[in-house]
């Protein structure tokens, strides 16, 4: 009422339009809404939906989702993220009606078709199935705690990212006091605490955390995988990390936290961070430029692993055409596992070309 009086006394406006929708959503104060309802006429301007465009885009969305599934199986979690976004961003209350909303059915059907093809048509080749590391679900849980710690390390210290090989009992965490388990659990608890504190100021931070952990769920070896962990498993979860980082940066510029850094400080810090990560990414790309450099990096990280030596030998043979270096790697592989017949066969073929 006071604002209405001043508008008439100062400017002579008896009637005016006030765009207050966004402010009302932020305030969430029933008293303010009652005052507005008593002294003003509240209008809701309904947006126009281009249904023809929607009908054209929806099949494209389903096709993109199907391609994502056959590229990375972890994309199956995107259906769950759809209704989580509806609940968290659109402020819709949870209900089974929401979960089975019409626009989701296409994604459900694509998911079921994919699971049928994956299980009954594509199948897994003989010998592909890998059991739990250590032979039990308990050791698998401990091992995956260790793996999640490695993922956190890779995310915040990307220069430590390295190629991975199929790992078995040599990597498994057999006990709680096995190397890497307690440290990883502590890091996970600290991360959960930071997310909880940040979510009190930034509600969407919980969405970013859900995105990261839910999209990571399919590759946490619940269904045993050949590779227990790999950098490529972080492609989709990285979206959640990017969302969280963006929310924190936006809050810093809007001075929502108790510490209030200057805009210049934030700008310089952001520029330095982008430059640093750019250099790290370029360095990793330079190490993995081609098959030879990639296999050399893998041999450095896994010097006593048969696959790393055989892979490097094949790279020298196929990519570089260097049979002498290939023979050297085949000989190292033969000392690692003398009973592996394929190494002897490859070595004999290499000697024929020298």
XYZ file of C-alpha atoms in Angstrom:
354
model
C 0.000 0.000 0.000
C 2.811 2.466 0.817
C 4.410 1.895 -2.579
C 1.050 2.428 -4.293
C 0.535 5.717 -2.403
C 4.002 7.004 -3.335
C 3.474 6.113 -7.000
C 0.334 8.235 -7.072
C 1.688 11.138 -4.968
C 5.076 11.446 -6.690
C 4.421 10.336 -10.276
C 0.665 10.673 -10.545
C 0.236 7.016 -11.451
C -3.114 5.670 -10.273
C -2.545 2.341 -12.012
C 0.718 0.656 -12.992
C 2.054 -2.793 -13.836
C 4.561 -4.383 -11.504
C 6.455 -7.512 -12.601
C 6.847 -9.132 -9.186
C 6.591 -12.848 -10.017
C 10.251 -13.668 -9.464
C 10.405 -11.682 -6.221
C 7.350 -13.464 -4.840
C 8.894 -16.858 -5.563
C 12.036 -15.848 -3.691
C 10.195 -14.407 -0.691
C 7.771 -17.288 -0.151
C 5.926 -15.146 2.414
C 2.174 -15.696 2.815
C 1.663 -12.259 4.463
C 3.131 -10.453 1.463
C 0.934 -12.414 -0.923
C -2.188 -11.646 1.147
C -1.341 -7.911 1.113
C -0.915 -7.980 -2.659
C -4.173 -9.889 -3.107
C -5.992 -7.281 -1.019
C -4.633 -4.138 -2.709
C -3.739 -5.242 -6.244
C -5.008 -7.313 -9.121
C -2.675 -10.290 -9.641
C -2.339 -11.399 -13.257
C -0.734 -14.602 -14.479
C 0.628 -14.430 -18.013
C 0.616 -17.926 -19.409
C 3.397 -18.748 -21.823
C 2.601 -20.136 -25.258
C 4.009 -23.568 -26.088
C 4.912 -24.407 -29.642
C 3.420 -27.893 -29.717
C 4.489 -28.544 -33.304
C 8.086 -27.863 -32.362
C 7.675 -30.042 -29.261
C 6.423 -32.938 -31.390
C 9.473 -32.576 -33.633
C 12.000 -32.300 -30.809
C 10.703 -35.188 -28.680
C 11.597 -38.005 -31.155
C 15.033 -36.397 -31.550
C 15.458 -36.502 -27.761
C 14.545 -40.200 -27.709
C 16.931 -40.984 -30.560
C 19.749 -39.105 -28.807
C 19.010 -41.000 -25.600
C 19.122 -44.343 -27.471
C 22.496 -43.448 -29.015
C 23.787 -42.425 -25.579
C 22.725 -45.795 -24.146
C 24.605 -47.785 -26.773
C 27.640 -45.526 -26.340
C 27.738 -45.499 -22.526
C 25.423 -47.792 -20.558
C 25.477 -45.408 -17.601
C 23.167 -43.104 -19.591
C 20.311 -45.329 -18.347
C 20.226 -43.135 -15.223
C 19.111 -40.106 -17.255
C 15.480 -41.232 -16.966
C 15.726 -41.043 -13.174
C 17.354 -37.625 -13.424
C 14.434 -36.325 -15.512
C 11.883 -36.635 -12.744
C 14.413 -35.559 -10.082
C 14.855 -32.325 -12.059
C 11.064 -31.936 -12.206
C 10.830 -32.316 -8.443
C 13.794 -30.096 -7.539
C 13.701 -27.377 -10.227
C 9.997 -27.114 -10.983
C 9.057 -27.396 -7.319
C 6.619 -30.215 -8.074
C 5.643 -32.541 -5.262
C 6.619 -36.173 -5.639
C 3.856 -38.494 -6.813
C 3.502 -41.619 -8.907
C 1.554 -39.527 -11.413
C 4.634 -37.376 -11.835
C 6.853 -40.458 -12.209
C 4.628 -41.902 -14.958
C 4.001 -38.595 -16.700
C 3.347 -38.895 -20.425
C 6.591 -37.318 -21.579
C 8.587 -39.980 -19.719
C 7.004 -42.971 -21.432
C 9.156 -42.693 -24.517
C 12.301 -42.870 -22.392
C 10.956 -45.880 -20.477
C 10.227 -47.732 -23.715
C 13.674 -46.956 -25.160
C 15.274 -48.158 -21.900
C 13.355 -51.454 -21.918
C 14.206 -52.083 -25.595
C 17.864 -51.385 -24.888
C 17.938 -53.724 -21.865
C 16.335 -56.486 -23.953
C 18.894 -56.060 -26.757
C 21.770 -55.880 -24.257
C 20.678 -59.013 -22.415
C 19.268 -61.327 -25.078
C 20.625 -60.187 -28.465
C 24.034 -58.637 -27.866
C 24.914 -60.731 -24.812
C 28.425 -60.951 -23.435
C 31.144 -62.993 -25.105
C 32.410 -66.069 -23.327
C 34.979 -65.165 -20.701
C 33.759 -61.567 -20.521
C 32.041 -61.951 -17.154
C 34.160 -60.758 -14.259
C 33.308 -61.685 -10.695
C 33.513 -59.466 -7.665
C 37.071 -58.471 -6.672
C 38.142 -60.629 -3.775
C 35.323 -63.043 -4.547
C 32.616 -61.542 -2.302
C 30.183 -58.627 -2.231
C 31.814 -57.365 0.998
C 35.221 -56.983 -0.640
C 33.488 -55.419 -3.641
C 31.964 -52.719 -1.390
C 35.359 -51.971 0.151
C 36.964 -51.895 -3.282
C 34.360 -49.486 -4.656
C 34.860 -47.169 -1.660
C 38.519 -47.135 -2.661
C 37.521 -46.475 -6.297
C 35.264 -43.538 -5.336
C 38.190 -42.044 -3.470
C 40.254 -42.348 -6.650
C 37.483 -40.633 -8.621
C 37.439 -37.723 -6.169
C 41.212 -37.482 -6.485
C 40.958 -37.396 -10.279
C 38.278 -34.709 -10.200
C 40.156 -32.330 -7.918
C 43.697 -33.307 -8.997
C 43.264 -34.090 -12.707
C 47.010 -34.385 -13.288
C 46.821 -37.743 -11.476
C 44.455 -39.235 -14.099
C 45.974 -42.263 -15.779
C 44.835 -45.047 -18.116
C 43.539 -48.132 -16.360
C 43.720 -51.841 -17.058
C 41.415 -54.681 -16.115
C 42.125 -55.148 -12.448
C 41.287 -58.103 -10.260
C 42.296 -59.388 -6.871
C 45.583 -57.468 -6.982
C 43.564 -54.228 -6.692
C 40.810 -55.530 -4.406
C 40.457 -54.165 -0.877
C 40.139 -57.267 1.296
C 39.821 -55.474 4.655
C 38.743 -52.083 5.965
C 42.372 -51.282 6.796
C 43.540 -52.118 3.264
C 45.434 -49.239 1.601
C 43.138 -46.560 0.245
C 39.872 -47.627 1.937
C 39.916 -45.521 5.128
C 41.309 -42.475 3.275
C 38.623 -42.753 0.608
C 35.861 -43.121 3.197
C 37.104 -40.006 5.013
C 37.194 -38.072 1.724
C 33.632 -39.182 0.923
C 32.371 -38.106 4.337
C 34.073 -34.699 4.021
C 32.565 -34.273 0.545
C 29.090 -35.150 1.876
C 29.510 -32.587 4.676
C 30.547 -29.859 2.224
C 27.569 -30.655 -0.018
C 25.195 -30.549 2.964
C 26.481 -27.160 4.117
C 26.405 -25.737 0.591
C 22.873 -27.078 0.001
C 21.554 -24.963 2.862
C 22.541 -21.841 0.906
C 22.152 -23.321 -2.575
C 19.236 -25.788 -2.821
C 20.241 -26.893 -6.314
C 23.546 -28.168 -4.916
C 21.704 -31.325 -3.834
C 20.633 -31.812 -7.468
C 24.262 -31.529 -8.607
C 25.313 -34.134 -6.020
C 22.463 -36.481 -7.014
C 23.415 -36.138 -10.671
C 27.030 -37.079 -9.935
C 26.374 -40.104 -7.715
C 23.323 -41.496 -9.536
C 24.984 -41.412 -12.952
C 28.028 -43.080 -11.396
C 25.909 -45.875 -9.888
C 25.846 -48.188 -12.972
C 29.658 -48.395 -13.042
C 30.196 -49.030 -9.326
C 30.557 -52.760 -10.046
C 27.161 -53.739 -8.602
C 26.940 -55.840 -11.752
C 30.567 -56.998 -12.113
C 32.531 -55.236 -14.849
C 35.789 -56.070 -16.551
C 37.236 -52.694 -15.618
C 36.645 -51.821 -11.977
C 37.398 -48.170 -12.622
C 38.311 -45.985 -15.599
C 38.453 -42.250 -16.445
C 35.739 -42.690 -19.093
C 33.245 -43.593 -16.353
C 33.320 -39.933 -15.250
C 32.026 -38.476 -18.534
C 28.384 -38.243 -17.457
C 28.941 -37.595 -13.702
C 31.116 -34.606 -14.625
C 27.911 -32.751 -15.568
C 26.933 -32.773 -11.892
C 30.362 -31.476 -10.895
C 30.089 -28.674 -13.450
C 26.639 -27.724 -12.147
C 27.913 -27.624 -8.556
C 30.956 -25.536 -9.475
C 28.741 -23.124 -11.419
C 26.361 -22.721 -8.478
C 29.226 -21.962 -6.083
C 30.778 -19.472 -8.502
C 27.422 -17.729 -9.051
C 26.857 -17.538 -5.284
C 30.316 -16.024 -4.794
C 29.597 -13.270 -7.339
C 26.220 -12.621 -5.696
C 27.865 -12.460 -2.241
C 25.656 -15.182 -0.734
C 28.365 -16.563 1.533
C 29.742 -15.070 4.742
C 33.100 -14.465 3.090
C 32.725 -11.820 0.404
C 35.613 -11.827 -2.105
C 35.802 -8.955 -4.551
C 34.679 -9.373 -8.155
C 38.244 -8.768 -9.369
C 39.560 -11.518 -7.114
C 36.889 -13.920 -8.355
C 37.561 -13.050 -11.989
C 41.318 -13.549 -11.649
C 40.818 -16.790 -9.695
C 38.407 -18.140 -12.300
C 40.786 -17.232 -15.120
C 43.694 -18.909 -13.327
C 41.595 -22.020 -12.711
C 40.543 -22.269 -16.361
C 44.143 -21.782 -17.496
C 45.403 -24.424 -15.058
C 42.859 -27.044 -16.120
C 43.489 -26.183 -19.764
C 47.210 -26.866 -19.354
C 46.468 -30.153 -17.536
C 44.090 -31.310 -20.285
C 46.576 -30.358 -23.001
C 49.350 -32.242 -21.204
C 47.220 -35.382 -20.878
C 46.188 -35.113 -24.529
C 49.838 -34.778 -25.535
C 50.670 -37.984 -23.614
C 47.856 -39.837 -25.359
C 48.316 -38.418 -28.858
C 48.490 -41.808 -30.572
C 48.523 -45.506 -29.769
C 52.271 -45.608 -29.095
C 52.342 -42.708 -26.600
C 49.207 -44.051 -24.929
C 50.664 -47.538 -24.527
C 53.965 -46.117 -23.301
C 52.122 -44.201 -20.578
C 50.251 -47.365 -19.627
C 53.507 -49.350 -19.439
C 54.956 -46.706 -17.124
C 51.904 -46.897 -14.849
C 51.702 -50.723 -14.940
C 55.283 -51.942 -15.551
C 54.606 -55.504 -14.325
C 51.215 -56.001 -15.988
C 51.169 -58.420 -18.918
C 48.562 -56.465 -20.893
C 50.518 -53.208 -20.724
C 53.659 -54.808 -22.190
C 51.835 -56.792 -24.876
C 49.799 -53.720 -25.827
C 52.957 -51.614 -26.150
C 54.599 -54.293 -28.268
C 51.594 -54.382 -30.602
C 51.674 -50.570 -30.841
C 55.366 -50.586 -31.802
C 54.651 -53.308 -34.344
C 51.453 -51.956 -35.904
C 51.753 -48.183 -35.548
C 55.477 -47.508 -35.682
C 56.629 -50.569 -37.593
C 59.510 -50.955 -35.151
C 60.024 -54.696 -34.755
C 63.098 -54.380 -32.527
C 61.211 -52.436 -29.865
C 58.266 -54.819 -30.242
C 60.574 -57.784 -29.565
C 61.945 -56.044 -26.475
C 58.431 -55.628 -25.042
C 57.419 -59.196 -25.951
C 60.460 -60.491 -24.057
C 59.488 -58.441 -20.983
C 55.941 -59.808 -21.252
C 57.315 -63.355 -21.449
C 59.242 -62.872 -18.206
C 56.056 -61.600 -16.505
C 54.000 -64.662 -17.561
C 56.013 -67.409 -19.293
C 52.888 -69.588 -19.671
C 51.030 -67.106 -21.884
C 51.154 -68.792 -25.300
C 50.176 -65.793 -27.429
C 53.301 -63.907 -26.361
C 55.514 -66.735 -27.681
C 53.616 -66.767 -30.976
C 53.892 -62.973 -31.376
C 57.576 -63.143 -30.505
C 58.212 -65.792 -33.165
C 56.404 -63.672 -35.791
C 58.422 -60.620 -34.765
C 61.719 -62.505 -35.147
C 60.724 -63.432 -38.689
C 60.509 -59.749 -39.624
C 63.884 -58.724 -38.185
